[in-house]
Amino acid sequence: MNSQTEPIELLIDRLHRASGLDYETLAPLRTLPASIREFSRNQTIAHEGERLDQCMLLLDGFLVRSLDTREGDRQILSFYVPGDIPDLLTLELPTMDHSVACISDAKVAVIPHAPLREICDRSSAITFALWRETLIDGEITRRWVRNLGRLQARERIAHVLCELYIRLDAVGLASQPIHLPVTQSDFADAMGLTAVSVNRAFKELREEGAVTVSRRELVIHNWPRLAHIAQFDPIYLHLPPTAGS
Amino acid sequence: MNSQTEPIELLIDRLHRASGLDYETLAPLRTLPASIREFSRNQTIAHEGERLDQCMLLLDGFLVRSLDTREGDRQILSFYVPGDIPDLLTLELPTMDHSVACISDAKVAVIPHAPLREICDRSSAITFALWRETLIDGEITRRWVRNLGRLQARERIAHVLCELYIRLDAVGLASQPIHLPVTQSDFADAMGLTAVSVNRAFKELREEGAVTVSRRELVIHNWPRLAHIAQFDPIYLHLPPTAGS
DNA sequence: CGCCAGGTTGAAGTTCCTCAAAATTTGTGG
DNA sequence: CCACAAATTTTGAGGAACTTCAACCTGGCG
């Protein structure tokens, strides 16, 4: 994901690839204004209860959605990688019922709702393409439910590594070693575990020769083994046939 | 949810209430064909991998989405109650990556994709209203992730009872005792537990005076207590102001 | 150089699971 | 409507997975 490119062109390319729309159909998006904003690690971008009138296209860095318990335990609900539009759903559900935060320094392109909605009013193809993005987001979340409910710690960790690898690969960010600005604590909060368990899961995966994760860098030594441990099947990501492994 | 009414009118009423669209805007939906189909308990309606060219509006009974592990453990990903359109997402993602099944006898109205899509092409308001339905489905799933990841067995069970109560109330099916055709095994598969743990959770909730669940009937004795145990906040359901508790 | 966030490891405790048996309810055919 | 079978619920006892607590290590950075 080259953030030098015009952000709107990135969005257009993504929708072209994901939904197969031609550039002419997507052309109206070129009228969208987009201002760049930068955030630093651990900054909360959108708070629970807040009402948004804009969306963010993530250009650089990793974001998460998260929701805490009363006791203050954090649960990460999804990871977002460059190219994603984490709060696209606010176009129709403007009130946040959870938070969006940075787990690394991040750069985003801010797109106001109003002009985006006008484009949607005129182009059902674009609306469907955006709808599709939110549906895939939902499919990922559903897969997490299965993983949290029925897989063991080591399998869950393997699965989230598979997911992130494939998603990063789809935007050209998966050359090994893969930069993953995600602490073991973050993985714990995502997979319903503690940092200690995550650490032990990584150790097992390392000793099995599947992956090495160290210093925010992931090396996949044996993809079939990792995918097997994770019970990973990328179909749920609904990627275009060209992308993915 | 009165299934004697024309199914399409039910859909129109739902979108009117949820998205605030007037009946004139929703009128094009009246041209939709809808055929009634009935299913019996434990029947799988849509299988993983299947490609669908129609959606179902649930008229009577309960459906679930589910996804199994390699070992055959089932994880329920969501419950659907009358008025819901469980596979609306297939309009844009026709290939199922998990299954939809009946946990009770069920009656659905089948709506082919093609005419629905044509209506969407002409009415962005209707498209947004349908999009919204799938977004709320996603919000519910996200809440489950938090619950599976960070709440204890008793709290998770309390939460799913709260969720079902509010959702049933929104369609007029929440008069006590509330009919819930969900076995303890189903609750276990939904909350990432075993039937034994679910049984013990129910026992605790009963002894605390919160709820009684027996013979597929739910009685809520102390709603504030139940909601407190569950850390339940209905905002995530994005119901219209009139509905809900 | 020393602080500090993050990573690693061990030991003990807790929650939930597994296994097993009995009680109860539901469904079915006569 | 009864009798029997199947499914579901309930309870107990023991075990496994994960958490908690605590200590120590490591590397990056002021």
Coordinates of C-alpha atoms (C1' of nucleotides) in Angstrom, one line a residue:
Chain A
M1 CA 0.0 0.0 0.0
N2 CA 1.8 3.0 -1.3
S3 CA 0.6 6.0 0.7
Q4 CA 2.2 8.4 -1.8
T5 CA -0.6 7.6 -4.3
E6 CA -3.7 9.7 -4.1
P7 CA -5.8 8.1 -1.3
I8 CA -9.0 8.1 -3.5
E9 CA -7.1 6.1 -6.2
L10 CA -6.3 3.5 -3.6
L11 CA -10.0 3.3 -2.7
I12 CA -10.9 3.0 -6.4
D13 CA -8.3 0.3 -7.0
R14 CA -9.5 -1.7 -4.1
L15 CA -13.2 -1.6 -5.1
H16 CA -12.1 -2.4 -8.7
R17 CA -10.3 -5.5 -7.5
A18 CA -12.8 -6.6 -4.9
S19 CA -16.1 -6.0 -6.7
G20 CA -14.8 -6.1 -10.3
L21 CA -16.2 -2.7 -11.2
D22 CA -14.6 -0.9 -14.1
Y23 CA -12.9 2.5 -13.6
E24 CA -15.6 4.4 -15.4
T25 CA -18.2 3.2 -13.0
L26 CA -15.9 4.1 -10.1
A27 CA -15.0 7.5 -11.6
P28 CA -17.6 9.5 -9.5
L29 CA -15.5 8.7 -6.4
R30 CA -12.7 10.9 -7.8
T31 CA -14.7 13.9 -6.8
L32 CA -14.4 13.0 -3.1
P33 CA -12.4 15.3 -0.9
A34 CA -9.9 13.5 1.3
S35 CA -7.7 15.1 3.9
I36 CA -4.8 13.3 5.5
R37 CA -4.6 12.8 9.3
E38 CA -1.9 11.2 11.3
F39 CA -2.3 9.5 14.7
S40 CA 0.2 8.1 17.1
R41 CA 0.3 4.7 18.7
N42 CA -2.3 4.0 21.4
Q43 CA -4.4 7.0 20.3
T44 CA -8.1 6.4 20.3
I45 CA -9.6 7.7 17.0
A46 CA -13.3 7.2 17.6
H47 CA -14.8 6.7 21.0
E48 CA -17.8 4.6 22.0
G49 CA -20.9 6.8 21.9
E50 CA -19.4 9.3 19.5
R51 CA -21.3 10.3 16.4
L52 CA -19.3 10.4 13.2
D53 CA -19.8 12.3 10.0
Q54 CA -16.8 11.0 8.1
C55 CA -15.1 7.7 7.3
M56 CA -11.4 6.9 7.3
L57 CA -9.4 5.1 4.7
L58 CA -6.4 3.6 6.4
L59 CA -3.2 4.4 4.6
D60 CA -0.4 3.3 6.9
G61 CA -0.3 1.5 10.2
F62 CA -2.7 -0.8 12.0
L63 CA -6.0 0.0 13.7
V64 CA -8.3 -2.0 15.9
R65 CA -11.9 -1.9 16.9
S66 CA -12.3 -2.6 20.6
L67 CA -14.8 -2.9 23.4
D68 CA -14.0 -3.1 27.1
T69 CA -15.8 -4.9 29.9
R70 CA -16.9 -3.2 33.0
E71 CA -13.8 -4.5 34.7
G72 CA -11.7 -2.7 32.1
D73 CA -10.6 -5.8 30.2
R74 CA -10.2 -4.9 26.6
Q75 CA -11.5 -7.1 23.7
I76 CA -10.2 -6.3 20.3
L77 CA -13.0 -6.9 17.8
S78 CA -11.0 -6.7 14.6
F79 CA -7.7 -5.6 13.1
Y80 CA -7.5 -3.1 10.2
V81 CA -4.6 -3.0 7.8
P82 CA -3.8 -0.4 5.1
G83 CA -6.5 -0.2 2.5
D84 CA -9.3 -0.9 4.9
I85 CA -12.1 1.5 5.8
P86 CA -12.7 0.6 9.5
D87 CA -15.6 2.9 10.1
L88 CA -17.4 2.6 6.7
L89 CA -20.4 1.4 8.7
T90 CA -20.8 4.8 10.2
L91 CA -22.2 5.9 6.9
E92 CA -25.4 4.2 7.9
L93 CA -24.9 3.7 11.7
P94 CA -23.2 7.0 12.7
T95 CA -23.2 6.3 16.4
M96 CA -20.2 4.3 17.5
D97 CA -21.0 1.4 19.9
H98 CA -17.3 0.6 20.4
S99 CA -14.0 2.3 19.9
V100 CA -11.4 2.5 17.1
A101 CA -7.8 2.9 18.1
C102 CA -4.3 2.8 16.7
I103 CA -1.9 0.1 17.7
S104 CA 0.8 1.7 15.7
D105 CA 1.4 5.1 14.3
A106 CA -1.1 5.5 11.6
K107 CA -2.0 7.7 8.6
V108 CA -5.6 7.9 7.4
A109 CA -7.5 9.7 4.7
V110 CA -10.6 11.3 6.0
I111 CA -13.7 11.2 3.7
P112 CA -16.8 13.1 4.8
H113 CA -20.1 11.2 4.7
A114 CA -22.1 13.7 2.8
P115 CA -20.4 13.6 -0.6
L116 CA -19.9 9.8 -0.3
R117 CA -23.5 9.4 0.3
E118 CA -24.4 11.6 -2.7
I119 CA -22.3 9.4 -4.9
C120 CA -24.0 6.3 -3.5
D121 CA -27.4 7.9 -4.2
R122 CA -26.4 8.1 -7.9
S123 CA -24.5 4.8 -8.3
S124 CA -25.9 1.6 -7.0
A125 CA -22.8 -0.2 -8.2
I126 CA -20.6 1.8 -5.9
T127 CA -23.1 1.4 -3.0
F128 CA -23.0 -2.4 -3.5
A129 CA -19.2 -2.3 -3.6
L130 CA -19.0 -0.5 -0.3
W131 CA -21.7 -2.7 1.2
R132 CA -19.6 -5.6 0.2
E133 CA -16.6 -4.2 2.1
T134 CA -18.7 -4.1 5.3
L135 CA -20.0 -7.6 4.7
I136 CA -16.5 -9.0 4.5
D137 CA -15.7 -7.2 7.7
G138 CA -18.7 -9.1 9.2
E139 CA -17.5 -12.4 7.8
I140 CA -14.2 -11.9 9.5
T141 CA -15.9 -11.1 12.8
R142 CA -18.1 -14.3 12.4
R143 CA -15.0 -16.4 11.9
W144 CA -13.5 -14.9 15.1
V145 CA -16.7 -16.0 17.0
R146 CA -16.0 -19.6 15.9
N147 CA -12.4 -19.3 16.8
L148 CA -13.0 -17.8 20.2
G149 CA -15.8 -20.2 21.0
R150 CA -14.3 -23.5 19.7
L151 CA -10.5 -23.3 19.1
Q152 CA -7.7 -23.6 21.6
A153 CA -5.2 -20.8 22.3
R154 CA -2.5 -22.1 19.9
E155 CA -5.1 -22.6 17.1
R156 CA -6.6 -19.2 17.6
I157 CA -3.2 -17.5 17.4
A158 CA -2.4 -19.5 14.3
H159 CA -5.7 -18.4 12.8
V160 CA -5.2 -14.7 13.4
L161 CA -1.7 -14.9 11.9
C162 CA -3.1 -16.6 8.8
E163 CA -5.8 -14.0 8.5
L164 CA -3.4 -11.1 8.8
Y165 CA -1.0 -12.7 6.4
I166 CA -3.6 -13.1 3.7
R167 CA -5.0 -9.7 4.2
L168 CA -1.6 -8.1 4.1
D169 CA -0.7 -10.1 1.1
A170 CA -3.8 -8.8 -0.7
V171 CA -2.4 -5.2 -0.3
G172 CA 1.2 -6.1 -1.1
L173 CA 2.5 -5.9 2.5
A174 CA 3.3 -9.6 3.1
S175 CA 7.0 -9.9 2.0
Q176 CA 8.8 -11.7 4.7
P177 CA 9.7 -10.9 7.4
I178 CA 6.2 -9.4 7.7
H179 CA 6.0 -6.3 9.8
L180 CA 3.2 -6.7 12.4
P181 CA 3.0 -3.9 14.9
V182 CA 0.9 -6.0 17.2
T183 CA 2.2 -6.8 20.7
Q184 CA 1.5 -10.1 22.4
S185 CA -0.9 -8.2 24.6
D186 CA -2.8 -7.0 21.6
F187 CA -3.1 -10.6 20.3
A188 CA -4.3 -11.6 23.7
D189 CA -7.0 -8.9 23.7
A190 CA -8.0 -10.0 20.2
M191 CA -8.2 -13.8 20.9
G192 CA -9.8 -13.7 24.4
L193 CA -6.6 -14.7 26.1
T194 CA -3.9 -13.3 28.4
A195 CA -0.4 -12.2 27.2
V196 CA 1.1 -15.2 29.0
S197 CA -1.0 -17.7 27.0
V198 CA -0.2 -15.9 23.8
N199 CA 3.5 -16.1 24.6
R200 CA 3.2 -19.9 25.2
A201 CA 1.2 -20.3 22.0
F202 CA 3.9 -18.5 20.0
K203 CA 6.5 -20.8 21.7
E204 CA 4.6 -23.9 20.6
L205 CA 4.1 -22.6 17.1
R206 CA 7.8 -21.8 16.9
E207 CA 8.8 -25.2 18.2
E208 CA 6.6 -26.8 15.7
G209 CA 8.4 -25.0 12.9
A210 CA 5.3 -23.1 11.8
V211 CA 6.2 -19.5 12.5
T212 CA 8.6 -17.2 14.3
V213 CA 7.3 -13.9 15.7
S214 CA 9.8 -11.6 17.2
R215 CA 10.4 -7.9 17.4
R216 CA 7.1 -7.2 15.6
E217 CA 8.2 -9.3 12.7
L218 CA 6.5 -12.5 11.5
V219 CA 8.2 -15.2 9.5
I220 CA 6.1 -18.0 8.2
H221 CA 8.3 -21.1 8.0
N222 CA 5.6 -23.6 7.0
W223 CA 2.4 -22.2 5.7
P224 CA 0.5 -25.5 5.2
R225 CA 1.3 -26.5 8.7
L226 CA 0.2 -23.1 10.1
A227 CA -3.0 -23.2 8.1
H228 CA -3.7 -26.7 9.2
I229 CA -3.2 -25.9 12.9
A230 CA -5.5 -22.9 12.5
Q231 CA -8.1 -24.8 10.5
F232 CA -7.8 -21.8 8.2
D233 CA -9.7 -21.6 4.9
P234 CA -9.4 -18.2 3.2
I235 CA -12.8 -18.5 1.5
Y236 CA -14.4 -16.4 4.2
L237 CA -12.3 -13.4 3.2
H238 CA -14.0 -13.4 -0.2
L239 CA -10.8 -12.1 -2.0
P240 CA -10.7 -11.8 -5.7
P241 CA -9.3 -15.0 -7.3
T242 CA -5.9 -13.4 -8.2
A243 CA -5.0 -12.4 -4.6
G244 CA -4.3 -14.6 -1.7
S245 CA -2.2 -17.8 -1.5
Chain B
M1 CA -44.8 -11.2 14.0
N2 CA -48.1 -12.2 12.4
S3 CA -47.3 -14.6 9.6
Q4 CA -50.8 -14.3 8.2
T5 CA -49.9 -10.8 6.9
E6 CA -48.3 -10.6 3.5
P7 CA -44.6 -11.3 4.1
I8 CA -43.6 -8.3 2.0
E9 CA -45.6 -6.0 4.2
L10 CA -43.7 -7.3 7.1
L11 CA -40.5 -6.4 5.4
I12 CA -41.8 -3.0 4.6
D13 CA -42.9 -2.4 8.1
R14 CA -39.6 -3.5 9.5
L15 CA -37.6 -1.2 7.2
H16 CA -40.0 1.7 7.9
R17 CA -39.4 1.3 11.6
A18 CA -35.7 0.6 11.5
S19 CA -34.7 3.2 8.9
G20 CA -37.6 5.7 9.1
L21 CA -38.4 5.4 5.4
D22 CA -41.9 6.4 4.4
Y23 CA -44.2 3.9 2.8
E24 CA -44.0 5.6 -0.6
T25 CA -40.3 5.2 -0.7
L26 CA -40.7 1.5 0.2
A27 CA -43.5 0.9 -2.2
P28 CA -41.3 -0.6 -5.0
L29 CA -40.8 -3.6 -2.7
R30 CA -44.4 -4.5 -3.1
T31 CA -43.6 -5.8 -6.6
L32 CA -41.4 -8.5 -5.0
P33 CA -42.4 -12.1 -5.5
A34 CA -42.3 -14.1 -2.3
S35 CA -43.0 -17.8 -1.9
I36 CA -43.5 -19.4 1.4
R37 CA -41.4 -22.4 2.5
E38 CA -41.5 -24.4 5.6
F39 CA -38.7 -26.2 7.3
S40 CA -38.6 -28.6 10.2
R41 CA -36.4 -28.5 13.2
N42 CA -32.7 -29.4 12.7
Q43 CA -33.0 -29.0 8.9
T44 CA -30.1 -27.2 7.3
I45 CA -31.4 -24.5 5.0
A46 CA -28.2 -23.3 3.3
H47 CA -24.9 -25.2 3.4
E48 CA -21.4 -23.9 3.5
G49 CA -20.0 -23.5 0.0
E50 CA -23.5 -23.2 -1.5
R51 CA -24.3 -20.4 -3.9
L52 CA -27.6 -18.7 -3.3
D53 CA -29.8 -16.6 -5.6
Q54 CA -32.5 -15.8 -3.1
C55 CA -32.9 -14.4 0.4
M56 CA -35.2 -15.6 3.2
L57 CA -37.4 -13.4 5.4
L58 CA -38.0 -15.4 8.5
L59 CA -41.7 -15.5 9.4
D60 CA -41.9 -18.1 12.2
G61 CA -39.4 -20.0 14.2
F62 CA -35.7 -19.6 15.0
L63 CA -32.8 -20.0 12.7
V64 CA -29.1 -20.0 13.4
R65 CA -25.9 -19.4 11.4
S66 CA -23.3 -21.9 12.3
L67 CA -19.8 -23.1 11.5
D68 CA -18.2 -26.2 12.7
T69 CA -14.6 -27.1 13.6
R70 CA -12.7 -29.9 12.0
E71 CA -13.5 -32.0 15.1
G72 CA -17.2 -31.4 14.5
D73 CA -17.8 -29.0 17.3
R74 CA -20.5 -26.6 16.3
Q75 CA -20.3 -22.9 16.9
I76 CA -23.5 -20.9 16.4
L77 CA -22.6 -17.5 15.0
S78 CA -26.0 -15.8 15.5
F79 CA -29.6 -16.4 16.2
Y80 CA -32.4 -15.2 13.9
V81 CA -35.9 -14.4 15.1
P82 CA -39.0 -13.7 13.1
G83 CA -38.7 -10.6 10.9
D84 CA -34.9 -11.1 10.3
I85 CA -33.4 -11.8 6.9
P86 CA -30.5 -14.1 7.8
D87 CA -29.0 -14.4 4.4
L88 CA -29.5 -10.9 3.2
L89 CA -25.7 -10.7 2.8
T90 CA -25.9 -13.3 -0.1
L91 CA -27.3 -10.5 -2.2
E92 CA -23.7 -9.3 -2.5
L93 CA -21.8 -12.4 -1.3
P94 CA -23.7 -15.2 -2.8
T95 CA -21.3 -18.0 -1.7
M96 CA -22.1 -19.2 1.8
D97 CA -19.0 -19.6 4.0
H98 CA -21.0 -21.1 6.8
S99 CA -24.4 -22.7 7.2
V100 CA -27.9 -21.6 8.1
A101 CA -30.1 -24.0 9.9
C102 CA -33.4 -24.3 11.8
I103 CA -33.4 -24.9 15.6
S104 CA -37.2 -25.0 15.5
D105 CA -39.8 -25.6 12.8
A106 CA -39.7 -22.5 10.7
K107 CA -41.6 -20.7 8.0
V108 CA -39.8 -18.3 5.6
A109 CA -40.7 -16.2 2.7
V110 CA -38.2 -16.7 -0.2
I111 CA -37.3 -13.6 -2.2
P112 CA -35.2 -14.0 -5.3
H113 CA -32.1 -11.8 -5.6
A114 CA -32.8 -10.5 -9.1
P115 CA -35.9 -8.4 -8.5
L116 CA -34.6 -7.3 -5.1
R117 CA -31.4 -6.1 -6.8
E118 CA -33.3 -4.3 -9.5
I119 CA -35.2 -2.4 -6.8
C120 CA -32.0 -1.5 -5.1
D121 CA -30.6 -0.2 -8.4
R122 CA -33.5 2.2 -8.6
S123 CA -33.7 3.2 -4.9
S124 CA -30.7 4.1 -2.9
A125 CA -32.9 4.6 0.2
I126 CA -34.0 1.0 0.1
T127 CA -30.4 -0.2 -0.5
F128 CA -29.3 1.8 2.5
A129 CA -32.1 0.4 4.6
L130 CA -31.1 -3.2 3.7
W131 CA -27.4 -2.4 4.2
R132 CA -28.3 -1.2 7.6
E133 CA -29.9 -4.5 8.4
T134 CA -26.7 -6.3 7.6
L135 CA -24.7 -3.8 9.7
I136 CA -26.7 -4.4 12.7
D137 CA -26.2 -8.1 12.2
G138 CA -22.5 -7.4 12.3
E139 CA -22.8 -5.3 15.4
I140 CA -24.4 -8.2 17.2
T141 CA -21.7 -10.5 16.1
R142 CA -19.0 -8.0 17.3
R143 CA -20.7 -8.0 20.7
W144 CA -20.6 -11.7 20.8
V145 CA -16.8 -11.5 20.2
R146 CA -16.5 -9.4 23.3
N147 CA -18.7 -11.7 25.3
L148 CA -16.9 -14.9 24.2
G149 CA -13.5 -13.4 24.7
R150 CA -14.0 -11.6 28.0
L151 CA -17.1 -12.6 29.9
Q152 CA -17.6 -15.6 32.1
A153 CA -20.1 -18.4 31.3
R154 CA -22.9 -17.0 33.5
E155 CA -22.4 -13.5 32.1
R156 CA -22.4 -14.7 28.6
I157 CA -25.6 -16.6 29.1
A158 CA -27.2 -13.6 30.7
H159 CA -26.1 -11.5 27.8
V160 CA -27.6 -13.7 25.1
L161 CA -30.9 -13.9 27.0
C162 CA -30.9 -10.1 27.2
E163 CA -30.2 -9.8 23.5
L164 CA -32.9 -12.3 22.5
Y165 CA -35.4 -10.6 24.8
I166 CA -34.9 -7.2 23.3
R167 CA -34.9 -8.5 19.8
L168 CA -38.1 -10.5 20.4
D169 CA -39.7 -7.5 22.1
A170 CA -39.0 -5.4 19.0
V171 CA -41.2 -7.8 16.9
G172 CA -43.9 -8.3 19.6
L173 CA -42.9 -11.7 20.7
A174 CA -41.7 -11.0 24.2
S175 CA -44.8 -11.5 26.3
Q176 CA -43.8 -13.6 29.3
P177 CA -43.3 -16.5 29.4
I178 CA -41.2 -15.9 26.3
H179 CA -41.1 -18.9 24.0
L180 CA -37.5 -19.7 23.2
P181 CA -37.0 -22.8 21.1
V182 CA -33.4 -23.0 22.1
T183 CA -31.9 -26.0 23.9
Q184 CA -29.2 -25.7 26.5
S185 CA -27.0 -27.4 23.9
D186 CA -27.8 -24.6 21.4
F187 CA -26.9 -22.0 24.0
A188 CA -23.7 -23.8 24.6
D189 CA -22.8 -23.9 20.9
A190 CA -23.6 -20.2 20.7
M191 CA -21.6 -19.0 23.7
G192 CA -18.6 -21.3 23.3
L193 CA -19.5 -23.5 26.2
T194 CA -20.7 -27.0 26.9
A195 CA -24.3 -27.9 27.8
V196 CA -23.2 -28.7 31.3
S197 CA -21.8 -25.3 31.9
V198 CA -24.9 -23.7 30.4
N199 CA -27.0 -25.7 32.8
R200 CA -25.0 -24.5 35.7
A201 CA -25.1 -20.9 34.5
F202 CA -28.9 -21.2 34.3
K203 CA -29.0 -22.6 37.8
E204 CA -27.0 -19.6 39.1
L205 CA -29.2 -17.1 37.3
R206 CA -32.2 -18.8 38.7
E207 CA -30.8 -18.8 42.3
E208 CA -30.0 -15.1 41.9
G209 CA -33.6 -14.4 41.1
A210 CA -32.8 -13.1 37.6
V211 CA -34.5 -15.5 35.2
T212 CA -36.1 -18.9 35.0
V213 CA -35.7 -21.0 31.8
S214 CA -37.5 -24.2 31.6
R215 CA -39.3 -26.1 28.9
R216 CA -38.3 -23.7 26.2
E217 CA -39.9 -20.8 28.2
L218 CA -38.0 -17.9 29.6
V219 CA -39.3 -15.8 32.5
I220 CA -37.4 -12.7 33.4
H221 CA -37.9 -12.0 37.1
N222 CA -35.5 -9.1 37.5
W223 CA -34.5 -7.3 34.3
P224 CA -32.1 -4.8 35.9
R225 CA -30.2 -7.6 37.6
L226 CA -30.0 -9.7 34.5
A227 CA -28.8 -6.7 32.4
H228 CA -26.3 -5.9 35.1
I229 CA -24.9 -9.4 35.2
A230 CA -24.7 -9.4 31.4
Q231 CA -23.1 -6.0 31.2
F232 CA -25.9 -5.5 28.6
D233 CA -26.4 -2.2 26.9
P234 CA -28.9 -2.3 24.0
I235 CA -27.4 0.6 22.1
Y236 CA -25.5 -1.9 19.9
L237 CA -28.8 -3.2 18.5
H238 CA -29.5 0.2 17.0
L239 CA -33.3 -0.2 17.5
P240 CA -35.6 2.7 16.8
P241 CA -36.3 4.8 20.0
T242 CA -39.8 3.5 20.4
A243 CA -38.8 -0.1 20.6
G244 CA -36.7 -1.9 23.3
S245 CA -36.9 -1.7 27.0
Chain C
dC1 C1' 23.6 4.2 31.6
dG2 C1' 19.5 3.1 33.3
dC3 C1' 14.7 3.1 32.6
dC4 C1' 10.6 0.9 30.8
dA5 C1' 7.6 -1.6 27.8
dG6 C1' 7.3 -5.9 26.3
dG7 C1' 8.6 -10.7 26.3
dT8 C1' 9.6 -15.2 28.9
dT9 C1' 9.2 -18.6 32.4
dG10 C1' 7.6 -21.1 36.6
dA11 C1' 4.2 -22.3 40.1
dA12 C1' -0.3 -22.2 41.9
dG13 C1' -5.3 -21.4 41.4
dT14 C1' -9.8 -21.1 38.8
dT15 C1' -13.0 -21.9 35.4
dC16 C1' -14.7 -24.7 32.5
dC17 C1' -14.5 -29.3 30.3
dT18 C1' -15.0 -34.4 30.2
dC19 C1' -17.0 -38.3 31.7
dA20 C1' -20.7 -40.6 33.7
dA21 C1' -25.1 -41.6 35.5
dA22 C1' -29.7 -40.4 36.7
dA23 C1' -33.9 -37.7 36.2
dT24 C1' -37.1 -35.4 33.4
dT25 C1' -39.2 -34.1 29.2
dT26 C1' -40.5 -34.7 24.5
dG27 C1' -41.8 -37.3 20.6
dT28 C1' -43.9 -41.4 18.4
dG29 C1' -46.6 -45.3 17.3
dG30 C1' -50.1 -48.1 18.7
Chain D
dC1 C1' -54.2 -41.7 26.0
dC2 C1' -50.6 -44.8 27.0
dA3 C1' -46.0 -46.9 26.5
dC4 C1' -41.8 -46.7 25.1
dA5 C1' -37.8 -44.5 23.0
dA6 C1' -35.1 -40.5 22.3
dA7 C1' -33.6 -36.2 23.6
dT8 C1' -32.7 -33.0 27.0
dT9 C1' -31.7 -31.5 31.6
dT10 C1' -29.4 -32.1 36.0
dT11 C1' -25.9 -33.4 39.2
dG12 C1' -21.3 -35.2 40.8
dA13 C1' -16.3 -36.0 40.4
dG14 C1' -12.0 -35.5 38.4
dG15 C1' -9.0 -33.4 34.8
dA16 C1' -7.3 -29.9 31.4
dA17 C1' -6.6 -25.4 29.7
dC18 C1' -6.0 -21.1 30.8
dT19 C1' -5.4 -17.4 34.3
dT20 C1' -3.0 -15.2 38.0
dC21 C1' 0.8 -13.9 40.3
dA22 C1' 5.5 -13.1 40.4
dA23 C1' 10.1 -12.9 39.0
dC24 C1' 13.4 -12.2 35.6
dC25 C1' 15.1 -11.1 31.0
dT26 C1' 15.7 -8.2 26.7
dG27 C1' 16.1 -4.5 23.6
dG28 C1' 15.2 0.3 22.4
dC29 C1' 15.6 4.9 23.8
dG30 C1' 16.1 9.1 26.5

